[in-house]
Amino acid sequence: MSRLLTYAQAINEALRQSMELCEDVVVLGQLVDYKSGIFGTTTGLVDRFGPDRVQDFPVSENLMTATAMGASLTGLRPVIVHQRLDFMLYSLDAITNWLALWRFKSNGHSNMPVTIRAIVGKRWGQGPQHSKSLHAWFAHLPGIRVAVPATADDVKGLLMESIFGETPAIFVEGRTLFSMTAHVPEQPYRVRFGQATIRRPGKDVTLVAIGVIVPLALRAAAALDKQGIDVEVLDPRTLSPLDVNTLCESVGKTRRLIVADHGWTSFGAAAEIIARIAEILGDNLRARPVRFCLPDSHTPMSMALEDQYYASDADLVSAIQKMF
Amino acid sequence: MSRLLTYAQAINEALRQSMELCEDVVVLGQLVDYKSGIFGTTTGLVDRFGPDRVQDFPVSENLMTATAMGASLTGLRPVIVHQRLDFMLYSLDAITNWLALWRFKSNGHSNMPVTIRAIVGKRWGQGPQHSKSLHAWFAHLPGIRVAVPATADDVKGLLMESIFGETPAIFVEGRTLFSMTAHVPEQPYRVRFGQATIRRPGKDVTLVAIGVIVPLALRAAAALDKQGIDVEVLDPRTLSPLDVNTLCESVGKTRRLIVADHGWTSFGAAAEIIARIAEILGDNLRARPVRFCLPDSHTPMSMALEDQYYASDADLVSAIQKMF
Amino acid sequence: MATEPAVKSIQLSHRTITLIGRYQEMEIDLLDRQTLLFLFRQMLRLRRMEEALMQEYHPADEMRCPMHFCIGQEAVPAALSLLVEPEDYLFSHHRSHGYYFAKGSPLRELFAEVYGKETGANGGKAGSQDISHHASRFYSGAILSGAVSIAVGAAFGLQIRKSRNISIAGFGEGATDEGAFWEAANYAGLRRLPILFVCENNRYATYSDQLKRQPNDNICERVVTFGVRTRRIFGNDVVKAYLTLREEMARVRGGEGPGLVEAYTYRWNSHVGPEDDNVNNYRPASEIQFWKENCPIRLLQEKLEAAGYLDSQTLGRMEREIAAEIAANFQFAKESPFPSAGDWRAMNWDDSSPLADRLLGAQSRSEFDQSQPEARLEPY
Amino acid sequence: MATEPAVKSIQLSHRTITLIGRYQEMEIDLLDRQTLLFLFRQMLRLRRMEEALMQEYHPADEMRCPMHFCIGQEAVPAALSLLVEPEDYLFSHHRSHGYYFAKGSPLRELFAEVYGKETGANGGKAGSQDISHHASRFYSGAILSGAVSIAVGAAFGLQIRKSRNISIAGFGEGATDEGAFWEAANYAGLRRLPILFVCENNRYATYSDQLKRQPNDNICERVVTFGVRTRRIFGNDVVKAYLTLREEMARVRGGEGPGLVEAYTYRWNSHVGPEDDNVNNYRPASEIQFWKENCPIRLLQEKLEAAGYLDSQTLGRMEREIAAEIAANFQFAKESPFPSAGDWRAMNWDDSSPLADRLLGAQSRSEFDQSQPEARLEPY
Ligand SMILES: Cc1ncc(C[n+]2csc(CCOP(=O)(O)OP(=O)(O)O)c2C)c(N)n1
Ligand SMILES: Cc1ncc(C[n+]2csc(CCOP(=O)(O)OP(=O)(O)O)c2C)c(N)n1
Ligand SMILES: [Mg+2]
Ligand SMILES: [Mg+2]
């Protein structure tokens, strides 16, 4: 049985079901225990599971991460939430010098199943300190899994997979997705890391769309369909591990590649995807691969500048047209 | 006039001359004012310029970075030093949420000319918390320049360019380079950001070697020369800005590209370079581009594992041979 | 009012403060009429400005950025505005308007900024929570405690240049949850930096009570152990705020090292935006009522009126002047053009280098001897 | 010795401590003979182990990793070793050997680890400064204060499971420079976590004097304001260390909330490695001399001999046993094979998911309606 749920509701359900299934699951984060519940994603949990398991944390992001890590050593499976990914930057020592290398350093004796949710703001004047998406950074780290779920059903399945998995994961959640709906199965289920999905099959060009860009990519693909360009939209769902097989299959078929990403262009996730294809498929492409990413610039606050900073459906359409 | 100086001596000279040229230059870092002077790079400075300008800082990396930033607002030109890049991770909030976006956010009214030196350990059991090189992360950041100087003459020129420039820069300094010598001009001089250098011209393949890998690349090129493979060794010197022109010229000529980097393979600097070439040159290559980077793994301490983790000259030679 | 304890008799804390009922201890005799009226006018200006921005915020929806209003917290900014010097540095957090105002930065540029206009203080790049005004040495930002750390750096710069100017960092009690804050306190205490920390303790970080995040309501007791002088005051008494800040700023300016003033105060509104956030049920109605009754403007106004310093005519004139100023600011903001993007690279990197051009020659190209061995590491 | 103040009469600090000359206040009567001898033996074992490792370090150059020896600082680890329970968690910093030893983790695996062997506690992946031993709940790491934060997390885990076990974090005074430390103290105080902070204040972080980095030598006074009980002791008095730690651990275990013990002590060696780092001229010779005279082992040994608890025969036997143990550890380490790399991915990621396999079903594929609008943000 599945119902239409919003992305935020799907997260909420994933957390609630995980906490029901296993009392080791705890949720830490600033304001997780208020009614507004981090855009609704944690609403109601504290009433059900109490303040030990659903805990408003001091504004101490580095410690929050380390707390989750230490708690995981005692068998807990913590989920931590950052209302903005930007706030998480205080915790990069904990993530990079400790969490990422814990398993490695322990020689495989000890894992830290910690799930970190980071929400990325977009538009409406979020500005440079409330809108960064650093998924490319996280995906560079050995020992960390990175999910960029685009739909309600994926976010639920990936979250539960992460909570009950053994390797720490960072979820980069696009805030503008939170009210979008999809059919979400009622029962607990998993979506595996490292398995891309073809959101729209096509034969002319592979459009890899990362996370929050997926709806835009699908709209652009629909528009191009009318113009006779058949776009295959590939959603990797997780960047680490990255499903290279599905990627190669798709590009092997279409022999055109464009990567759309809500991150900065240079040294970003799109570079990795293009480099992988270049390494593996070499000169088998019919067009030069294209990056469709944010400019290499911090985020402007003004709506006038946002309109230029964030691409529109039409921009993507015309970027793809140029490949033909 | 130039003399043979070690890399460490060249840094020391750059700092000393900069402090002589301009009293706004200050050096902050743990232990910069002791005789051992951060591998000799700061030795003697405190005697000459006093403890206000050469300052042993508390073990508070985030604050140290912010202190440099605030000081730069008052007109100072601070250089800060991290004995290991790993320690700098505590400061990623200051760098990413503040320093990188300061100019942008101020609408160009205010710059923060801060130079951050980060030293990367290698081998002899440095292990996972003393050997990370995150240059790819830094290069992803708008508003930050990233230098990866490989030689004594470059490090002096780039450091002085950075100290007297207007945009913050991060220097990633490979510790194993510190005793290597080059002819270093006596007078103060500049090496500009965004200008690659061809360390060895060749016609068969472009080997882009980043930072600490340069000596290894040159040795491999020499070995391949004897086998009739003429390698062009390109040292980008800075990753941000990246000298795309020289890169394209070289690869346009050799039509083969291999990128050797002392960073993790996935989502790293090599991906960016390969993606740039793919975007610009498309299918004009005679071989698939190749990444020659560290495995996607944290650094093992054991010398036995180090030998497998860090590539040898011979590994690079054979990686290049396979491209033919 | 014998049953209500005076603020002097209690240990100030958000737990005890409502016990005092109506605050009675403002001592206007300590200041001259002109200063008092100026303080009053500044508080009123700030209040009216915030009210006007709130009013316009929705449904007009032309100011599209998160905005943290400071209604109820006017005393500290008003007091600061009389004390801070143009060459001092002032840093603030997300709740920036009061501090921007205190630094005397041009208000119409704040209005234009929150409208995202080219004429804004940051050309529309920053918005309310990240606004800065370099020419007047005002800077803010939305990452808790981040600007406090940078303020310490400015103080260090001033110190080694032997300037008589000081650095001031304004923030809320929430910022002291961050380790970054304690690094700042430690270093300020260590070097006896010319910095004044101004903590407006309004009890909450968003909805979260201080005692949900910290074991005690004792920021002063903690900070003083880091070598920073501390003062705790009832922050809605603008006379007290003014005198305390004046004293502390003088000491900091005089080389006596860093100080912190913790001002107990309260925001009337929701944490962000003009919406009501009571749905989260985090503040007792009686507490809100206590603070509204002890509105900093009203407390002073009553004293001024009783002393005959302020009559309805003067007040009316003030209101009209302020209204006109606000109207002009809105007009400026609304009529200003939007920015257009242009060159993203130049916005983020400055590729010019006037100083390097002057000081540095070009390099002669040299060769690298590839036969030399790489360094073999020692333990360190 | 009337001219020398007893430690009781001074405020303990590294500035004043050398005034006491020879430490006279060890009270062995408070402990039974067996405990005293065990403490002595543990200190001696640790000392001899460190000496042996130092001896072998250069020029043999087979232990290729930075190593921070703890000679001179044996009292706290020895005391801890008698008090910590197997199910307690113990976290340490780069100077890890004493803590590893205290947790009762297998010493031969430490030897094998620093030789980079497959049989090492971490299979040669971590080395001295990052060593851990999961089975015995011991963890360390070389980033200052990082392990302290994780220790707090373990304490939180123990607390919500209502365990009677506790978490212990060992670190130096240098770690308290980091903001991370104060976040940890704040949260431990807030939640009254079952954690014991053990700060070995040896005055220096590498070469840098505490008073070059902190305004005062007053970690206890600072920490107590964060809601953590504190005790300051002369850390070379192993009886004092034992009694203090015993008391504090009992309180933590008993649910009385977090505590910190600050033990004043001293490392005899260079900061890292067996080399001498006096070239940096950072420690007065008289200070080194004071601490060597007040060697924790010697202080106890003299008392034991005076009390007739220890004679040269017993001591000789102990030394022989210890030497044999050390020799066996070296042999084990040297004879063990080096690891080979194998699968880098599996070393860094665990792709198995036994729990997920048990709890979760597979997903049915669903469609996404691309015509729906994206969310338009509100202020927050
Ligand atoms: C590093 C960081 N974490 C979290 C936030 C989210 N946040 C914005 S305002 C706020 C509360 C701030 O409280 P306080 O410092 O007391 O200032 P107030 O809003 O009460 O004036 C929080 C947690 C942030 N801006 N930065
Ligand atoms: C975050 C971080 N910054 C810097 C260092 C470098 N470092 C290694 S040990 C040390 C000094 C530690 O002093 P303390 O904490 O007092 O412990 P001790 O060595 O005296 O036992 C420093 C600064 C580090 N390991 N981690
Ligand atoms: Mg507050
Ligand atoms: Mg120390």
Coordinates of N, CA and C in Angstrom, one line a residue, chain B residues 21 24 26 28 39 52 55 57-58 60 62-63 66-67 69-71 73-77 83-84 87 93 97-98 102-107 109-112 121-124 126 130 141-145 151 153-154 160-161 164-167 175-176 179-181 183 185 188-191 197-198 215-216 218-219 222 240-241, chain C residues 89 91-92 118 120-126 130-132 134 139-143 145-147 149-162 180 183-184 186-187 190-191 344-357 359-370 372-380:
Chain B
L21 N 59.1 44.3 3.9 CA 58.5 45.2 3.0 C 57.3 46.0 3.5
D24 N 52.4 45.5 7.8 CA 51.1 45.0 8.0 C 51.1 43.4 8.0
V26 N 51.6 39.9 9.3 CA 51.8 39.2 10.6 C 51.7 37.7 10.3
L28 N 50.6 34.1 12.2 CA 50.0 33.5 13.3 C 50.0 32.0 13.2
F39 N 59.0 23.4 10.8 CA 59.9 22.8 9.8 C 60.8 23.9 9.2
D52 N 54.3 40.3 18.6 CA 53.0 40.8 18.1 C 52.8 40.3 16.7
Q55 N 53.2 35.3 16.1 CA 52.5 34.9 17.3 C 52.1 33.5 17.4
F57 N 49.9 30.9 18.6 CA 48.4 31.0 18.8 C 47.9 29.9 19.6
P58 N 46.9 30.1 20.5 CA 46.3 29.0 21.2 C 45.9 27.9 20.2
S60 N 43.4 26.8 18.8 CA 42.0 27.2 18.5 C 42.0 27.6 17.0
N62 N 39.8 27.5 14.6 CA 38.7 28.3 14.1 C 38.9 29.7 14.4
L63 N 39.2 30.0 15.7 CA 39.5 31.4 16.1 C 40.7 32.0 15.4
A66 N 39.6 33.2 12.1 CA 38.7 34.4 12.2 C 39.6 35.6 12.7
T67 N 40.5 35.3 13.5 CA 41.4 36.4 14.0 C 42.1 37.0 12.8
M69 N 41.1 37.0 9.8 CA 40.1 37.7 9.0 C 39.8 39.1 9.6
G70 N 39.5 39.1 10.9 CA 39.2 40.4 11.5 C 40.4 41.4 11.4
A71 N 41.6 40.8 11.6 CA 42.8 41.7 11.6 C 42.9 42.3 10.2
L73 N 40.7 43.2 8.3 CA 39.8 44.4 8.1 C 40.4 45.6 8.6
T74 N 41.3 45.5 9.6 CA 42.0 46.7 10.1 C 43.3 47.0 9.2
G75 N 43.5 46.3 8.1 CA 44.6 46.6 7.2 C 45.7 45.6 7.3
L76 N 45.7 44.7 8.3 CA 46.8 43.7 8.3 C 46.7 42.7 7.2
R77 N 47.8 42.1 7.0 CA 47.9 41.0 5.9 C 48.4 39.8 6.6
Q83 N 50.3 23.3 11.1 CA 51.4 22.3 11.0 C 50.9 21.0 10.2
R84 N 49.6 20.8 10.3 CA 49.0 19.7 9.5 C 47.7 20.3 8.9
F87 N 44.5 19.7 11.0 CA 44.1 20.6 12.1 C 43.2 21.7 11.7
D93 N 34.4 26.3 9.2 CA 33.3 27.2 9.3 C 33.9 28.6 9.0
N97 N 32.1 29.7 5.6 CA 30.9 30.6 5.8 C 31.3 32.0 5.9
W98 N 32.5 32.4 6.0 CA 32.9 33.8 6.2 C 34.0 34.2 5.2
W102 N 33.3 36.6 1.9 CA 33.3 38.0 2.5 C 33.3 39.0 1.4
R103 N 34.1 38.9 0.4 CA 34.2 39.9 -0.7 C 32.8 39.9 -1.4
F104 N 32.3 38.7 -1.7 CA 31.0 38.7 -2.4 C 29.9 39.4 -1.6
K105 N 29.8 39.0 -0.4 CA 28.8 39.5 0.5 C 28.9 41.0 0.7
S106 N 30.1 41.5 0.7 CA 30.3 42.9 0.9 C 30.0 43.7 -0.3
N107 N 29.6 43.0 -1.4 CA 29.4 43.7 -2.7 C 30.7 44.3 -3.2
H109 N 33.0 45.7 -1.5 CA 33.6 46.8 -0.7 C 34.7 46.4 0.2
S110 N 34.8 45.1 0.4 CA 35.8 44.7 1.5 C 36.4 43.4 1.1
N111 N 37.7 43.4 1.1 CA 38.5 42.1 0.8 C 39.1 41.7 2.1
M112 N 39.5 40.4 2.1 CA 40.2 39.9 3.3 C 41.5 39.2 2.8
G121 N 51.2 16.0 5.6 CA 52.1 14.9 6.0 C 52.0 13.8 5.0
K122 N 53.1 13.1 4.9 CA 53.1 11.9 4.0 C 54.1 10.9 4.5
R123 N 53.7 9.7 4.7 CA 54.5 8.6 5.0 C 55.1 8.7 6.4
W124 N 55.9 7.8 6.7 CA 56.5 7.6 8.1 C 55.4 7.7 9.1
Q126 N 52.3 8.8 9.3 CA 51.5 10.0 9.6 C 50.1 9.6 10.0
H130 N 46.9 12.8 10.0 CA 48.0 13.8 9.8 C 48.5 13.8 8.4
L141 N 35.6 26.1 -3.7 CA 35.0 27.3 -3.0 C 35.2 28.6 -3.8
P142 N 34.1 29.2 -4.1 CA 34.2 30.6 -4.7 C 34.9 31.5 -3.7
G143 N 35.7 32.4 -4.2 CA 36.3 33.4 -3.4 C 37.6 33.0 -2.7
I144 N 38.0 31.8 -2.9 CA 39.3 31.4 -2.3 C 40.2 31.0 -3.5
R145 N 41.5 31.4 -3.4 CA 42.5 30.9 -4.3 C 43.3 29.8 -3.7
T151 N 57.8 23.8 -6.0 CA 59.2 24.0 -6.0 C 59.5 25.3 -5.1
D153 N 61.2 27.9 -5.7 CA 61.0 29.2 -6.3 C 59.5 29.6 -6.5
D154 N 58.7 28.6 -6.8 CA 57.3 28.9 -6.9 C 56.7 29.2 -5.5
M160 N 54.4 35.4 -1.8 CA 54.5 36.9 -1.7 C 53.3 37.5 -2.6
E161 N 53.0 36.8 -3.7 CA 51.9 37.3 -4.5 C 50.6 37.2 -3.6
F164 N 50.5 39.9 -0.7 CA 50.3 41.3 -1.2 C 49.1 41.4 -2.2
G165 N 48.4 40.3 -2.3 CA 47.2 40.3 -3.2 C 46.0 40.7 -2.4
E166 N 44.8 40.6 -3.0 CA 43.6 41.1 -2.3 C 42.6 39.9 -2.0
T167 N 42.9 38.8 -2.5 CA 41.9 37.7 -2.3 C 42.6 36.6 -1.4
R175 N 54.7 18.2 2.7 CA 55.8 18.2 3.6 C 57.1 17.5 3.0
T176 N 56.9 16.6 2.2 CA 58.1 15.9 1.6 C 58.9 16.8 0.6
S179 N 62.6 19.8 1.9 CA 64.1 19.8 1.9 C 64.6 19.8 0.4
M180 N 63.7 19.9 -0.5 CA 64.1 19.9 -1.9 C 64.5 21.3 -2.3
T181 N 65.5 21.5 -3.2 CA 66.0 22.8 -3.5 C 65.7 23.2 -4.9
H183 N 66.6 27.0 -7.5 CA 67.2 28.3 -7.6 C 66.1 29.3 -7.3
P185 N 65.3 33.3 -6.6 CA 65.8 34.7 -6.7 C 65.9 35.3 -5.3
P188 N 62.5 40.2 -3.8 CA 61.1 39.8 -3.7 C 60.5 39.7 -5.1
Y189 N 59.7 38.7 -5.4 CA 59.2 38.6 -6.7 C 57.8 37.9 -6.6
R190 N 57.1 37.9 -7.7 CA 55.8 37.3 -7.7 C 55.7 36.1 -8.7
V191 N 54.9 35.2 -8.3 CA 54.5 34.2 -9.3 C 53.0 34.3 -9.3
T197 N 52.9 26.0 -15.3 CA 54.2 26.0 -16.0 C 54.4 24.6 -16.6
I198 N 55.0 24.6 -17.7 CA 55.4 23.3 -18.3 C 56.8 23.0 -17.8
P215 N 57.8 16.1 -8.4 CA 59.0 15.4 -8.5 C 58.9 14.0 -9.0
L216 N 57.9 13.3 -8.5 CA 57.6 12.0 -9.0 C 57.3 12.0 -10.5
L218 N 58.2 14.1 -12.7 CA 59.4 14.4 -13.5 C 60.3 13.2 -13.6
R219 N 60.4 12.4 -12.5 CA 61.2 11.2 -12.6 C 60.6 10.2 -13.5
A222 N 61.2 11.2 -17.1 CA 62.6 10.9 -17.5 C 62.7 9.4 -17.8
S240 N 43.1 27.1 -8.2 CA 42.1 28.2 -8.3 C 42.8 29.5 -8.2
P241 N 42.8 30.3 -9.3 CA 42.3 29.9 -10.6 C 43.2 28.8 -11.2
Chain C
Y89 N 34.9 49.2 15.4 CA 34.3 48.2 14.6 C 33.1 47.6 15.4
F91 N 30.3 44.4 15.2 CA 29.9 43.1 14.5 C 28.6 42.6 15.2
S92 N 27.8 42.1 14.3 CA 26.5 41.6 14.9 C 26.1 40.2 14.3
E118 N 20.1 47.3 -5.8 CA 21.4 47.7 -6.1 C 22.0 48.7 -5.1
G120 N 21.4 48.9 -2.1 CA 21.5 48.4 -0.7 C 22.9 48.4 -0.2
A121 N 23.0 48.2 1.1 CA 24.3 48.3 1.7 C 25.3 47.2 1.1
N122 N 24.7 46.2 0.6 CA 25.5 45.1 0.0 C 25.1 44.9 -1.4
G123 N 24.4 45.8 -2.0 CA 24.0 45.7 -3.4 C 23.0 44.5 -3.6
G124 N 22.3 44.2 -2.5 CA 21.3 43.1 -2.6 C 21.9 41.7 -2.5
K125 N 23.2 41.6 -2.1 CA 23.8 40.3 -2.1 C 23.6 39.6 -0.7
A126 N 23.3 40.4 0.3 CA 23.4 39.9 1.7 C 22.0 39.8 2.4
D130 N 22.7 39.1 6.8 CA 24.1 39.1 6.5 C 24.6 40.5 6.2
I131 N 23.8 41.5 6.5 CA 24.1 42.8 6.1 C 25.4 43.4 6.7
S132 N 26.1 44.2 5.9 CA 27.3 44.8 6.4 C 27.4 46.2 5.8
H134 N 30.7 48.4 5.1 CA 32.2 48.5 5.3 C 32.6 49.9 5.6
Y139 N 29.5 45.0 10.4 CA 29.5 43.7 9.8 C 28.5 42.8 10.5
S140 N 27.8 42.0 9.8 CA 27.0 41.0 10.5 C 27.0 39.7 9.7
G141 N 26.4 38.7 10.2 CA 26.3 37.4 9.5 C 25.5 36.4 10.3
A142 N 25.0 35.4 9.6 CA 23.9 34.6 10.2 C 24.4 33.3 10.8
I143 N 25.7 33.1 10.9 CA 26.2 31.9 11.5 C 26.6 32.2 12.9
S145 N 27.9 33.0 16.3 CA 29.3 33.2 16.9 C 30.4 33.5 15.9
G146 N 30.1 33.3 14.7 CA 31.1 33.5 13.7 C 31.6 35.0 13.7
A147 N 30.7 35.9 13.8 CA 31.1 37.3 13.7 C 31.8 37.7 15.0
S149 N 34.0 35.9 16.6 CA 35.4 35.5 16.3 C 36.1 36.5 15.5
I150 N 35.4 37.0 14.5 CA 36.0 38.0 13.6 C 36.2 39.3 14.3
A151 N 35.3 39.6 15.2 CA 35.4 40.8 16.0 C 36.7 40.8 16.8
V152 N 37.0 39.6 17.3 CA 38.3 39.4 18.1 C 39.5 39.7 17.2
G153 N 39.4 39.3 16.0 CA 40.5 39.6 15.1 C 40.7 41.1 14.8
A154 N 39.5 41.8 14.7 CA 39.6 43.2 14.5 C 40.3 43.9 15.8
A155 N 39.9 43.4 16.9 CA 40.5 43.9 18.2 C 42.0 43.6 18.2
F156 N 42.4 42.5 17.7 CA 43.8 42.2 17.7 C 44.5 43.2 16.7
G157 N 43.9 43.4 15.6 CA 44.5 44.4 14.6 C 44.6 45.8 15.3
L158 N 43.5 46.2 16.0 CA 43.6 47.5 16.6 C 44.7 47.5 17.7
Q159 N 44.8 46.4 18.4 CA 45.7 46.4 19.5 C 47.2 46.5 19.0
I160 N 47.5 45.8 18.0 CA 48.9 45.9 17.6 C 49.2 47.2 16.9
R161 N 48.2 47.8 16.4 CA 48.4 49.2 15.8 C 48.3 50.3 16.9
K162 N 48.1 49.8 18.1 CA 48.0 50.8 19.2 C 46.9 51.8 19.0
A180 N 33.1 28.0 19.4 CA 33.8 29.2 18.8 C 33.8 30.4 19.7
E183 N 36.5 30.0 22.4 CA 37.8 30.3 21.8 C 38.1 31.8 21.8
A184 N 37.0 32.5 21.4 CA 37.1 34.0 21.3 C 37.3 34.6 22.7
N186 N 38.6 33.2 25.4 CA 39.9 32.8 25.9 C 41.0 33.7 25.3
Y187 N 40.9 33.9 24.0 CA 42.0 34.7 23.3 C 41.9 36.2 23.7
L190 N 43.3 36.4 27.1 CA 44.8 36.1 27.1 C 45.5 37.4 26.7
R191 N 45.1 38.0 25.6 CA 45.8 39.1 25.0 C 45.3 40.4 25.5
W344 N 30.3 37.0 -12.3 CA 30.3 36.2 -11.1 C 31.7 36.2 -10.5
R345 N 32.7 36.0 -11.4 CA 34.1 35.8 -10.9 C 34.5 37.1 -10.2
A346 N 34.3 38.2 -10.8 CA 34.8 39.5 -10.1 C 34.0 39.7 -8.8
M347 N 32.8 39.2 -8.7 CA 32.1 39.4 -7.4 C 32.8 38.6 -6.3
N348 N 33.4 37.5 -6.7 CA 33.9 36.6 -5.7 C 35.4 36.6 -5.4
W349 N 36.1 37.0 -6.5 CA 37.5 37.1 -6.4 C 38.0 38.5 -6.9
D350 N 38.9 39.0 -6.2 CA 39.5 40.3 -6.7 C 40.8 39.9 -7.3
D351 N 40.9 40.0 -8.6 CA 42.2 39.7 -9.3 C 43.1 40.8 -9.4
S352 N 42.7 42.0 -8.9 CA 43.7 43.1 -8.9 C 44.7 42.9 -7.8
S353 N 45.8 43.5 -7.9 CA 46.8 43.4 -6.8 C 47.7 44.6 -6.8
P354 N 47.1 45.7 -6.4 CA 47.9 47.0 -6.5 C 49.1 47.0 -5.6
L355 N 49.0 46.3 -4.4 CA 50.2 46.3 -3.6 C 51.3 45.4 -4.1
A356 N 50.9 44.3 -4.6 CA 51.9 43.4 -5.2 C 52.5 44.0 -6.4
D357 N 51.7 44.7 -7.2 CA 52.2 45.4 -8.4 C 53.3 46.4 -8.0
L359 N 55.1 46.3 -5.1 CA 56.3 45.8 -4.3 C 57.1 44.7 -4.9
L360 N 56.5 44.0 -5.9 CA 57.1 42.7 -6.3 C 57.5 42.8 -7.8
G361 N 58.7 42.3 -8.1 CA 59.1 42.1 -9.4 C 58.7 40.8 -10.0
A362 N 59.0 40.6 -11.3 CA 58.6 39.4 -11.9 C 59.7 38.3 -11.7
Q363 N 59.4 37.1 -11.8 CA 60.3 36.1 -11.5 C 61.1 35.7 -12.7
S364 N 62.4 35.4 -12.5 CA 63.2 34.8 -13.5 C 62.9 33.3 -13.5
R365 N 62.7 32.7 -14.6 CA 62.4 31.3 -14.6 C 63.6 30.4 -14.2
S366 N 63.3 29.4 -13.4 CA 64.5 28.6 -12.9 C 64.1 27.1 -13.2
E367 N 65.2 26.3 -13.1 CA 65.0 24.9 -13.3 C 64.9 24.1 -12.0
F368 N 64.3 23.0 -12.1 CA 64.2 22.1 -10.9 C 64.9 20.8 -11.1
D369 N 65.8 20.5 -10.2 CA 66.6 19.3 -10.3 C 65.8 18.1 -9.8
Q370 N 65.4 17.3 -10.8 CA 64.5 16.2 -10.4 C 65.2 15.0 -9.8
Q372 N 67.0 15.0 -7.1 CA 67.1 15.1 -5.7 C 66.1 14.3 -4.9
P373 N 66.4 13.8 -3.8 CA 65.5 12.9 -3.0 C 64.4 13.8 -2.3
E374 N 63.2 13.2 -2.1 CA 62.2 13.9 -1.3 C 62.6 13.7 0.1
A375 N 62.0 14.6 0.9 CA 62.2 14.5 2.4 C 61.6 13.2 2.9
R376 N 62.3 12.7 3.9 CA 61.8 11.6 4.6 C 61.3 12.1 6.0
L377 N 60.1 11.9 6.3 CA 59.6 12.5 7.5 C 60.2 12.0 8.8
E378 N 60.3 12.9 9.7 CA 60.6 12.5 11.1 C 59.2 12.5 11.8
P379 N 59.2 12.1 13.1 CA 57.9 12.1 13.8 C 57.1 13.3 13.6
Y380 N 57.7 14.5 13.6 CA 56.9 15.7 13.3 C 57.6 16.5 12.3

